[in-house]
């Protein structure tokens, strides 16, 4: 009786303590990776024009830049719970623990991206040369975080 | 009598062996006449500095922007042989290379030999830099002279025996220090030759993108085909023209990656490569095209399964 009680309790604790939060953590990881993918897709539209593999289209460029602005306005704080780094969840994420241990350094880098995206939002619909001028800064701001906070290519 | 003869023969052999070892492991140096009359330009040297990626290793960890020009060293490079610490190569006379002559720098870059005649560990990529033109080394020397001094003392490498016995590196160099380039010049056009120089010599791409054998020598038959990261984290990408590498990338994709860090999926380079891209961005567009052209000429290799 007691033994089975212990077993059931242990099982419940395991489920409650390990499985449930990790599902929430996985959801948070998926959400922030989703944000990154939306950045990437819209950057892809702008980048194809910048490098000349797609024809410049002011309207499409403005839309893509506008999407980046919208994505920047999302509050991501719930997407980065403690314990969702690549040391704790190695197969799920490339986010390095330094994100949490050096906070708020990452917020400053986020500001650099916000500024770069705002400049892109101004430039994208103007003409191709303005777009080409703005995209390097956006890439630099992306790299500013990836360099220190993301596990290198795997 | 017989035993006496044996002992004498054995002693002679040992002495001959030691002499052979000594001779074979003498650290290489330039003939001073090769260096005469070479006066570099700091302006051109800035590009040599960027292409050679000096600051990626020799600046302090986490340095950005202007701080990348303070070459105080100290970054740790873990490997199978121990942990190497990048030395201070700022203009400090006491802790850096402020007191070095052009010959000292040229011997270090071309031969991996220190001013006091010791072998450097190949964590310093003289294995690639040995192919650099002395004119470029002279430009680099002139540029380094314009950078600030940092009075941070260097850290000794954390390397155990037998690797801490530096003279032994002479044998390693005999076996693994290539003479000349991996890709023969035959059939390469001018752009591809420039690309070869940027990739194999200055850019030292192969130091990371080619995997190594258990003695730390590059696997020449896996040229630029990537492999495990010696840091232990993640993988170094295959950059050969195979589908597992960058075979699916258009030329413009490679160029865009080098001048912006954007991959064809519009992800952005991370880790050490982000710093490499910061350096590559400073090079002219024709250099990006030259690197691309070279990468198209190497053997396509699948990832190692």
CSV table of N, CA and C in Angstrom, one decimal, chain A residues 39-41 43-44 46-48 51 53 86 96 98 109 135-136 138-140 142-144 146-148 150-154, chain B residues 63-64 229 231 233-237 252-253 256-257 260 262-275 278 281:
chain,number,residue,atom,x,y,z
A,39,UNK,N,11.3,36.5,-39.2
A,39,UNK,CA,12.4,37.5,-39.5
A,39,UNK,C,13.1,37.0,-40.8
A,40,UNK,N,13.5,35.7,-40.8
A,40,UNK,CA,14.3,35.2,-41.9
A,40,UNK,C,13.5,35.3,-43.2
A,41,UNK,N,12.2,34.9,-43.2
A,41,UNK,CA,11.5,34.9,-44.4
A,41,UNK,C,11.3,36.3,-45.0
A,43,UNK,N,13.3,38.9,-44.3
A,43,UNK,CA,14.7,39.3,-44.7
A,43,UNK,C,15.0,38.7,-46.0
A,44,UNK,N,14.6,37.5,-46.3
A,44,UNK,CA,14.8,36.8,-47.5
A,44,UNK,C,14.2,37.6,-48.7
A,46,UNK,N,13.6,40.9,-48.8
A,46,UNK,CA,14.5,42.1,-48.9
A,46,UNK,C,15.8,41.7,-49.5
A,47,UNK,N,16.4,40.6,-49.0
A,47,UNK,CA,17.7,40.3,-49.4
A,47,UNK,C,17.8,39.8,-50.9
A,48,UNK,N,16.8,39.2,-51.3
A,48,UNK,CA,16.8,38.8,-52.7
A,48,UNK,C,16.8,40.0,-53.7
A,51,UNK,N,20.4,41.6,-53.4
A,51,UNK,CA,21.5,40.9,-54.1
A,51,UNK,C,21.2,40.7,-55.6
A,53,UNK,N,18.7,38.9,-57.1
A,53,UNK,CA,18.1,37.7,-57.6
A,53,UNK,C,16.6,37.9,-57.7
A,86,UNK,N,20.9,25.8,-24.2
A,86,UNK,CA,21.4,24.6,-24.8
A,86,UNK,C,22.1,23.6,-23.9
A,96,UNK,N,22.6,29.9,-26.0
A,96,UNK,CA,23.7,29.7,-25.0
A,96,UNK,C,23.2,30.3,-23.6
A,98,UNK,N,24.7,32.1,-21.7
A,98,UNK,CA,25.1,33.5,-21.5
A,98,UNK,C,24.0,34.5,-21.7
A,109,UNK,N,21.8,44.7,-27.4
A,109,UNK,CA,21.9,44.3,-28.7
A,109,UNK,C,20.6,44.2,-29.4
A,135,UNK,N,20.4,47.1,-45.5
A,135,UNK,CA,20.3,45.6,-45.1
A,135,UNK,C,21.6,45.2,-44.4
A,136,UNK,N,22.7,45.8,-44.7
A,136,UNK,CA,23.9,45.4,-44.0
A,136,UNK,C,23.9,45.6,-42.5
A,138,UNK,N,21.2,45.6,-40.7
A,138,UNK,CA,20.3,44.6,-40.1
A,138,UNK,C,21.1,43.3,-39.9
A,139,UNK,N,21.8,42.9,-41.0
A,139,UNK,CA,22.6,41.7,-40.8
A,139,UNK,C,23.6,41.7,-39.7
A,140,UNK,N,24.2,42.9,-39.6
A,140,UNK,CA,25.2,43.1,-38.5
A,140,UNK,C,24.6,43.0,-37.2
A,142,UNK,N,21.8,41.3,-36.4
A,142,UNK,CA,21.5,39.8,-36.2
A,142,UNK,C,22.7,39.1,-35.7
A,143,UNK,N,23.8,39.4,-36.5
A,143,UNK,CA,25.1,38.7,-36.1
A,143,UNK,C,25.6,39.1,-34.7
A,144,UNK,N,25.3,40.3,-34.3
A,144,UNK,CA,25.7,40.8,-33.0
A,144,UNK,C,25.3,39.9,-31.9
A,146,UNK,N,23.9,36.6,-32.6
A,146,UNK,CA,24.3,35.2,-32.9
A,146,UNK,C,25.7,34.9,-32.5
A,147,UNK,N,26.6,35.9,-32.7
A,147,UNK,CA,28.0,35.7,-32.4
A,147,UNK,C,28.2,35.2,-30.9
A,148,UNK,N,27.5,35.8,-30.0
A,148,UNK,CA,27.8,35.5,-28.6
A,148,UNK,C,26.7,34.6,-27.9
A,150,UNK,N,24.5,32.3,-29.6
A,150,UNK,CA,23.9,31.1,-30.2
A,150,UNK,C,25.1,30.1,-30.4
A,151,UNK,N,24.8,28.9,-30.2
A,151,UNK,CA,25.7,27.8,-30.5
A,151,UNK,C,26.0,27.9,-31.9
A,152,UNK,N,27.3,27.7,-32.2
A,152,UNK,CA,27.8,27.8,-33.6
A,152,UNK,C,27.2,26.7,-34.4
A,153,UNK,N,27.2,26.9,-35.7
A,153,UNK,CA,26.5,26.0,-36.7
A,153,UNK,C,26.6,24.6,-36.3
A,154,UNK,N,25.5,23.9,-36.4
A,154,UNK,CA,25.6,22.5,-36.0
A,154,UNK,C,25.0,21.6,-37.1
B,63,UNK,N,35.4,41.3,-27.2
B,63,UNK,CA,35.7,42.7,-27.7
B,63,UNK,C,34.9,42.9,-29.0
B,64,UNK,N,34.4,44.2,-29.1
B,64,UNK,CA,33.7,44.5,-30.3
B,64,UNK,C,34.2,45.9,-30.8
B,229,UNK,N,33.7,20.2,-34.2
B,229,UNK,CA,34.4,21.4,-33.7
B,229,UNK,C,35.4,21.0,-32.6
B,231,UNK,N,36.4,22.7,-30.3
B,231,UNK,CA,35.9,23.2,-29.0
B,231,UNK,C,35.0,22.2,-28.3
B,233,UNK,N,31.9,21.8,-29.2
B,233,UNK,CA,30.5,22.2,-29.4
B,233,UNK,C,30.1,22.3,-30.9
B,234,UNK,N,29.1,21.5,-31.2
B,234,UNK,CA,28.6,21.6,-32.6
B,234,UNK,C,29.6,21.1,-33.7
B,235,UNK,N,29.3,21.5,-34.9
B,235,UNK,CA,30.0,21.0,-36.0
B,235,UNK,C,30.5,22.2,-36.9
B,236,UNK,N,31.6,22.0,-37.5
B,236,UNK,CA,32.1,23.0,-38.5
B,236,UNK,C,31.5,22.6,-39.8
B,237,UNK,N,30.9,23.6,-40.5
B,237,UNK,CA,30.3,23.2,-41.8
B,237,UNK,C,31.2,22.8,-42.9
B,252,UNK,N,26.1,34.1,-56.0
B,252,UNK,CA,25.7,35.3,-55.3
B,252,UNK,C,25.4,35.0,-53.9
B,253,UNK,N,25.0,33.8,-53.6
B,253,UNK,CA,24.7,33.4,-52.2
B,253,UNK,C,26.0,33.4,-51.3
B,256,UNK,N,27.1,37.0,-50.9
B,256,UNK,CA,26.3,37.7,-50.0
B,256,UNK,C,26.6,37.3,-48.5
B,257,UNK,N,26.9,36.0,-48.4
B,257,UNK,CA,27.3,35.5,-47.1
B,257,UNK,C,28.6,36.2,-46.6
B,260,UNK,N,27.8,40.0,-45.9
B,260,UNK,CA,26.7,40.4,-44.9
B,260,UNK,C,26.5,39.3,-43.8
B,262,UNK,N,24.5,36.8,-44.3
B,262,UNK,CA,23.2,36.1,-44.5
B,262,UNK,C,23.4,34.9,-45.3
B,263,UNK,N,22.8,33.8,-44.8
B,263,UNK,CA,22.8,32.5,-45.6
B,263,UNK,C,21.7,32.6,-46.6
B,264,UNK,N,21.6,31.6,-47.6
B,264,UNK,CA,20.5,31.7,-48.5
B,264,UNK,C,19.1,31.6,-47.9
B,265,UNK,N,19.1,31.0,-46.7
B,265,UNK,CA,17.8,30.9,-45.9
B,265,UNK,C,17.6,32.2,-45.1
B,266,UNK,N,18.5,33.1,-45.2
B,266,UNK,CA,18.5,34.4,-44.5
B,266,UNK,C,18.5,34.1,-43.0
B,267,UNK,N,19.3,33.1,-42.6
B,267,UNK,CA,19.8,33.0,-41.2
B,267,UNK,C,21.1,33.9,-41.3
B,268,UNK,N,21.6,34.2,-40.1
B,268,UNK,CA,22.8,35.0,-40.1
B,268,UNK,C,23.9,34.3,-39.3
B,269,UNK,N,25.1,34.3,-39.9
B,269,UNK,CA,26.3,33.7,-39.3
B,269,UNK,C,26.4,33.9,-37.8
B,270,UNK,N,26.8,32.9,-37.0
B,270,UNK,CA,27.0,33.0,-35.6
B,270,UNK,C,28.4,32.6,-35.2
B,271,UNK,N,28.6,32.6,-33.9
B,271,UNK,CA,29.9,32.1,-33.4
B,271,UNK,C,31.1,32.8,-34.0
B,272,UNK,N,32.1,32.0,-34.1
B,272,UNK,CA,33.4,32.5,-34.7
B,272,UNK,C,33.2,33.1,-36.1
B,273,UNK,N,32.3,32.4,-36.8
B,273,UNK,CA,32.1,32.8,-38.2
B,273,UNK,C,31.5,34.2,-38.3
B,274,UNK,N,30.8,34.7,-37.3
B,274,UNK,CA,30.3,36.1,-37.3
B,274,UNK,C,31.5,37.0,-37.3
B,275,UNK,N,32.5,36.7,-36.6
B,275,UNK,CA,33.7,37.6,-36.6
B,275,UNK,C,34.4,37.5,-37.9
B,278,UNK,N,32.7,39.7,-40.2
B,278,UNK,CA,33.0,41.1,-40.0
B,278,UNK,C,34.4,41.5,-40.6
B,281,UNK,N,33.8,41.5,-44.6
B,281,UNK,CA,33.0,42.6,-45.1
B,281,UNK,C,34.0,43.8,-45.5
